[in-house]
């Protein structure tokens, strides 16, 4: 997979809430001689990093401007609403947008959900970041709707979250420049898609090898031993002579 022109390492950027640790572990097991460097980035800067070749690939949230970029969707996150622990919403297992229609719902500038119109009532000002919005929720200013991984990332003991329906969902994708796909990029794509280390053409040839080994068995016949039955073991036909009769004296 590597050669003289192959980079000495593979740089992977990821946005907050996305955890690439599983894929990094598999990479290190399969390619211990090629370090995988992680670069944490914001949602706003994610596509710029990969377009400017500062990283080889990036794990980000959809939707994005895909011009000049490949993007493989990996999974879709559950959307949740973050509330104070003593809020009425905390008593439910799941809520809808109608349940928070009369609440102030914060809409940070770095929001990753593709809203047509956020639910609830808007705040006087939009928080700059999701982290700022979390602080406002803790202060009792409003509620916040985010992908579940961001709610976990910004976990606080005085806050909780519940799944909410009727909202957009956040899809996580792997993105890289579409001009070329290097061997190392192909290797990482295989890892995130769940391919095994033996998922190669060589493995597909194995059944043919078995067929060739079994082929001679089709025409196999018992081999002759080269031995002939001994004369004493043969039985003469019934009524036949075994020898010349002896005279009686």
Coordinates of C-alpha atoms in Angstrom, one line a residue:
X1 CA 0.0 0.0 0.0
X2 CA 2.9 2.3 0.4
X3 CA 5.9 3.3 -1.8
X4 CA 8.5 5.9 -2.4
X5 CA 5.9 8.6 -3.3
X6 CA 3.6 7.8 -0.4
X7 CA 3.4 10.4 2.4
X8 CA 5.1 9.5 5.7
X9 CA 1.8 9.8 7.5
X10 CA -2.0 10.2 7.1
X11 CA -3.7 13.3 8.4
X12 CA -7.3 13.0 9.5
X13 CA -9.3 16.0 10.8
X14 CA -12.6 15.6 12.7
X15 CA -15.3 17.9 14.0
X16 CA -16.5 18.1 17.7
X17 CA -18.6 15.1 18.8
X18 CA -17.2 12.7 16.2
X19 CA -14.9 10.0 17.7
X20 CA -12.5 8.4 15.3
X21 CA -10.8 6.3 17.9
X22 CA -12.1 2.9 16.7
X23 CA -10.9 3.6 13.1
X24 CA -7.5 4.9 14.4
X25 CA -7.0 1.7 16.4
X26 CA -7.6 -0.4 13.3
X27 CA -5.3 1.7 11.2
X28 CA -2.5 1.3 13.8
X29 CA -3.0 -2.4 13.8
X30 CA -2.9 -2.7 10.0
X31 CA -0.3 0.0 9.2
X32 CA 2.0 0.5 12.2
X33 CA 4.7 2.0 9.9
X34 CA 2.4 4.9 8.7
X35 CA 1.3 7.2 11.6
X36 CA -2.2 8.5 11.6
X37 CA -2.2 12.1 12.8
X38 CA -5.5 13.5 14.2
X39 CA -6.4 17.2 13.8
X40 CA -9.4 18.6 15.7
X41 CA -11.3 21.3 13.7
X42 CA -14.5 23.2 13.9
X43 CA -17.5 22.5 11.7
X44 CA -17.0 25.8 9.9
X45 CA -13.4 25.1 9.0
X46 CA -13.7 21.4 8.2
X47 CA -14.1 21.6 4.4
X48 CA -11.5 24.3 4.0
X49 CA -8.8 22.1 5.7
X50 CA -9.3 19.3 3.2
X51 CA -9.7 21.6 0.2
X52 CA -6.4 23.3 1.0
X53 CA -4.7 19.9 1.5
X54 CA -3.8 20.7 5.1
X55 CA -5.2 17.2 5.9
X56 CA -5.8 14.1 3.8
X57 CA -9.4 13.6 4.9
X58 CA -11.9 14.9 7.4
X59 CA -14.8 13.5 9.4
X60 CA -17.6 16.1 9.3
X61 CA -21.3 16.6 9.5
X62 CA -23.6 16.9 6.5
X63 CA -24.8 18.9 4.7
X64 CA -21.7 20.5 3.1
X65 CA -20.8 22.1 -0.2
X66 CA -19.6 19.0 -2.1
X67 CA -17.9 20.9 -5.0
X68 CA -14.5 19.4 -5.4
X69 CA -15.0 16.9 -2.6
X70 CA -16.0 13.3 -2.2
X71 CA -18.2 12.5 0.8
X72 CA -19.2 9.0 2.0
X73 CA -22.0 9.1 4.6
X74 CA -21.1 6.9 7.5
X75 CA -24.0 7.1 10.0
X76 CA -26.9 9.4 11.2
X77 CA -27.0 10.7 14.7
X78 CA -30.1 11.0 17.0
X79 CA -31.2 14.6 17.6
X80 CA -31.8 15.6 21.2
X81 CA -33.0 18.6 23.2
X82 CA -30.7 19.7 26.1
X83 CA -32.6 20.9 29.1
X84 CA -32.0 21.6 32.9
X85 CA -32.5 18.4 35.0
X86 CA -35.5 20.0 36.7
X87 CA -37.3 20.9 33.4
X88 CA -40.6 19.3 32.6
X89 CA -39.1 17.8 29.4
X90 CA -36.8 15.7 31.6
X91 CA -39.8 13.7 32.8
X92 CA -40.5 12.4 29.3
X93 CA -38.7 9.6 27.4
X94 CA -39.0 11.4 24.1
X95 CA -40.5 14.8 23.0
X96 CA -41.6 16.5 19.8
X97 CA -41.1 20.0 18.5
X98 CA -44.7 20.8 19.6
X99 CA -43.7 20.0 23.2
X100 CA -41.1 22.9 23.1
X101 CA -43.1 25.3 20.9
X102 CA -43.5 27.8 23.8
X103 CA -39.9 27.5 24.9
X104 CA -36.9 29.7 23.9
X105 CA -34.7 27.5 21.8
X106 CA -31.2 28.7 21.3
X107 CA -29.7 28.6 17.8
X108 CA -25.9 28.9 17.9
X109 CA -24.0 30.2 14.9
X110 CA -22.1 26.9 14.6
X111 CA -25.3 24.9 14.6
X112 CA -24.9 21.7 12.5
X113 CA -28.6 21.0 11.9
X114 CA -30.0 22.0 8.5
X115 CA -33.1 23.9 9.8
X116 CA -35.8 25.4 7.6
X117 CA -37.0 27.1 10.8
X118 CA -35.8 26.1 14.3
X119 CA -38.6 25.2 16.7
X120 CA -39.7 27.2 19.7
X121 CA -39.2 30.9 20.2
X122 CA -35.9 32.6 19.2
X123 CA -33.6 34.2 21.7
X124 CA -32.7 37.9 21.5
X125 CA -29.2 36.9 20.3
X126 CA -27.7 33.8 18.7
X127 CA -24.9 32.3 20.8
X128 CA -21.5 32.1 19.0
X129 CA -20.9 28.5 19.7
X130 CA -22.6 25.4 20.9
X131 CA -20.5 25.5 24.1
X132 CA -21.9 29.0 24.7
X133 CA -25.4 27.8 24.2
X134 CA -24.9 25.0 26.7
X135 CA -23.9 27.6 29.3
X136 CA -27.1 29.5 28.6
X137 CA -29.2 26.4 29.0
X138 CA -27.5 25.8 32.4
X139 CA -28.4 29.4 33.3
X140 CA -32.1 28.8 32.5
X141 CA -32.1 31.1 29.4
X142 CA -33.5 28.5 27.0
X143 CA -33.2 25.0 25.5
X144 CA -30.9 23.6 22.8
X145 CA -31.4 21.1 20.1
X146 CA -28.3 19.3 18.9
X147 CA -26.9 16.0 17.7
X148 CA -26.6 13.5 20.6
X149 CA -22.8 13.4 20.3
X150 CA -22.6 17.1 21.0
X151 CA -24.9 16.8 24.0
X152 CA -22.5 14.1 25.4
X153 CA -19.4 16.2 24.5
X154 CA -20.8 19.1 26.5
X155 CA -22.2 17.1 29.4
X156 CA -22.9 18.8 32.7
X157 CA -24.3 17.3 35.9
X158 CA -27.1 19.9 36.0
X159 CA -28.2 19.2 32.5
X160 CA -29.8 16.3 30.7
X161 CA -31.2 15.6 27.2
X162 CA -34.0 13.7 25.6
X163 CA -34.6 12.5 22.0
X164 CA -36.7 14.8 20.0
X165 CA -38.7 14.1 16.8
X166 CA -39.7 16.4 14.0
X167 CA -36.3 17.9 13.6
X168 CA -33.4 17.4 11.1
X169 CA -30.9 14.7 11.8
X170 CA -27.1 15.1 11.5
X171 CA -25.3 12.8 9.2
X172 CA -21.6 12.1 9.7
X173 CA -19.4 11.6 6.6
X174 CA -15.9 11.1 5.5
X175 CA -14.7 13.7 2.9
X176 CA -11.6 14.1 0.8
X177 CA -10.6 15.9 -2.4
X178 CA -12.1 14.3 -5.5
X179 CA -9.1 15.0 -7.8
X180 CA -7.3 11.8 -6.7
X181 CA -7.6 9.0 -4.2
X182 CA -4.3 7.8 -2.8
X183 CA -3.5 4.3 -1.7
X184 CA -3.6 5.5 1.9
X185 CA -7.0 7.1 1.3
X186 CA -8.3 3.9 -0.1
X187 CA -7.0 2.1 2.9
X188 CA -8.8 4.4 5.3
X189 CA -12.0 4.2 3.2
X190 CA -11.9 0.4 3.6
X191 CA -11.5 0.7 7.4
X192 CA -14.5 3.0 7.9
X193 CA -16.6 0.8 5.6
X194 CA -15.8 -2.2 7.7
X195 CA -13.6 -4.2 5.3
X196 CA -11.4 -6.8 6.8
X197 CA -7.7 -7.0 6.3
X198 CA -8.2 -10.0 4.0
X199 CA -10.8 -8.3 1.8
X200 CA -8.6 -8.4 -1.3
X201 CA -8.6 -10.0 -4.8
X202 CA -6.2 -12.7 -3.5
X203 CA -8.9 -13.9 -1.1
X204 CA -11.4 -14.3 -4.0
X205 CA -8.9 -16.7 -5.7
X206 CA -9.0 -19.2 -2.9
X207 CA -12.0 -21.1 -4.1
X208 CA -10.4 -21.7 -7.5
X209 CA -7.4 -23.2 -5.8
X210 CA -9.5 -25.6 -3.9
X211 CA -11.3 -26.7 -7.1
X212 CA -7.9 -27.4 -8.8
X213 CA -6.8 -29.5 -5.8
X214 CA -10.0 -31.6 -6.0
X215 CA -10.1 -32.0 -9.7
X216 CA -7.9 -35.2 -9.9
X217 CA -10.4 -36.9 -7.5
X218 CA -13.1 -36.9 -10.1
X219 CA -11.3 -39.4 -12.3
X220 CA -9.7 -41.4 -9.6
X221 CA -10.0 -45.1 -9.8
X222 CA -8.7 -47.9 -7.6
X223 CA -5.2 -48.7 -8.5
X224 CA -4.3 -52.3 -9.6
X225 CA -2.0 -54.0 -7.1
X226 CA -0.2 -56.0 -9.8
X227 CA -0.9 -59.2 -7.9
X228 CA -2.6 -62.2 -9.6
X229 CA -4.7 -64.7 -7.7
X230 CA -2.6 -67.8 -6.7
X231 CA -3.4 -71.0 -8.5
X232 CA -4.2 -72.8 -5.3
X233 CA -6.8 -70.3 -4.5
X234 CA -8.8 -70.8 -7.7
X235 CA -11.7 -73.2 -7.5
X236 CA -12.3 -75.5 -10.4
X237 CA -15.6 -75.6 -12.1
X238 CA -18.0 -78.0 -10.6
X239 CA -17.5 -81.5 -12.2
X240 CA -14.1 -80.6 -13.6
X241 CA -10.9 -82.7 -13.1
X242 CA -8.4 -81.7 -10.5
X243 CA -5.7 -84.3 -11.7
X244 CA -5.0 -87.7 -13.2
X245 CA -6.7 -90.6 -11.2
X246 CA -4.3 -92.9 -9.3
X247 CA -4.4 -96.7 -10.1
X248 CA -5.2 -99.1 -7.4
X249 CA -2.8 -102.1 -7.1

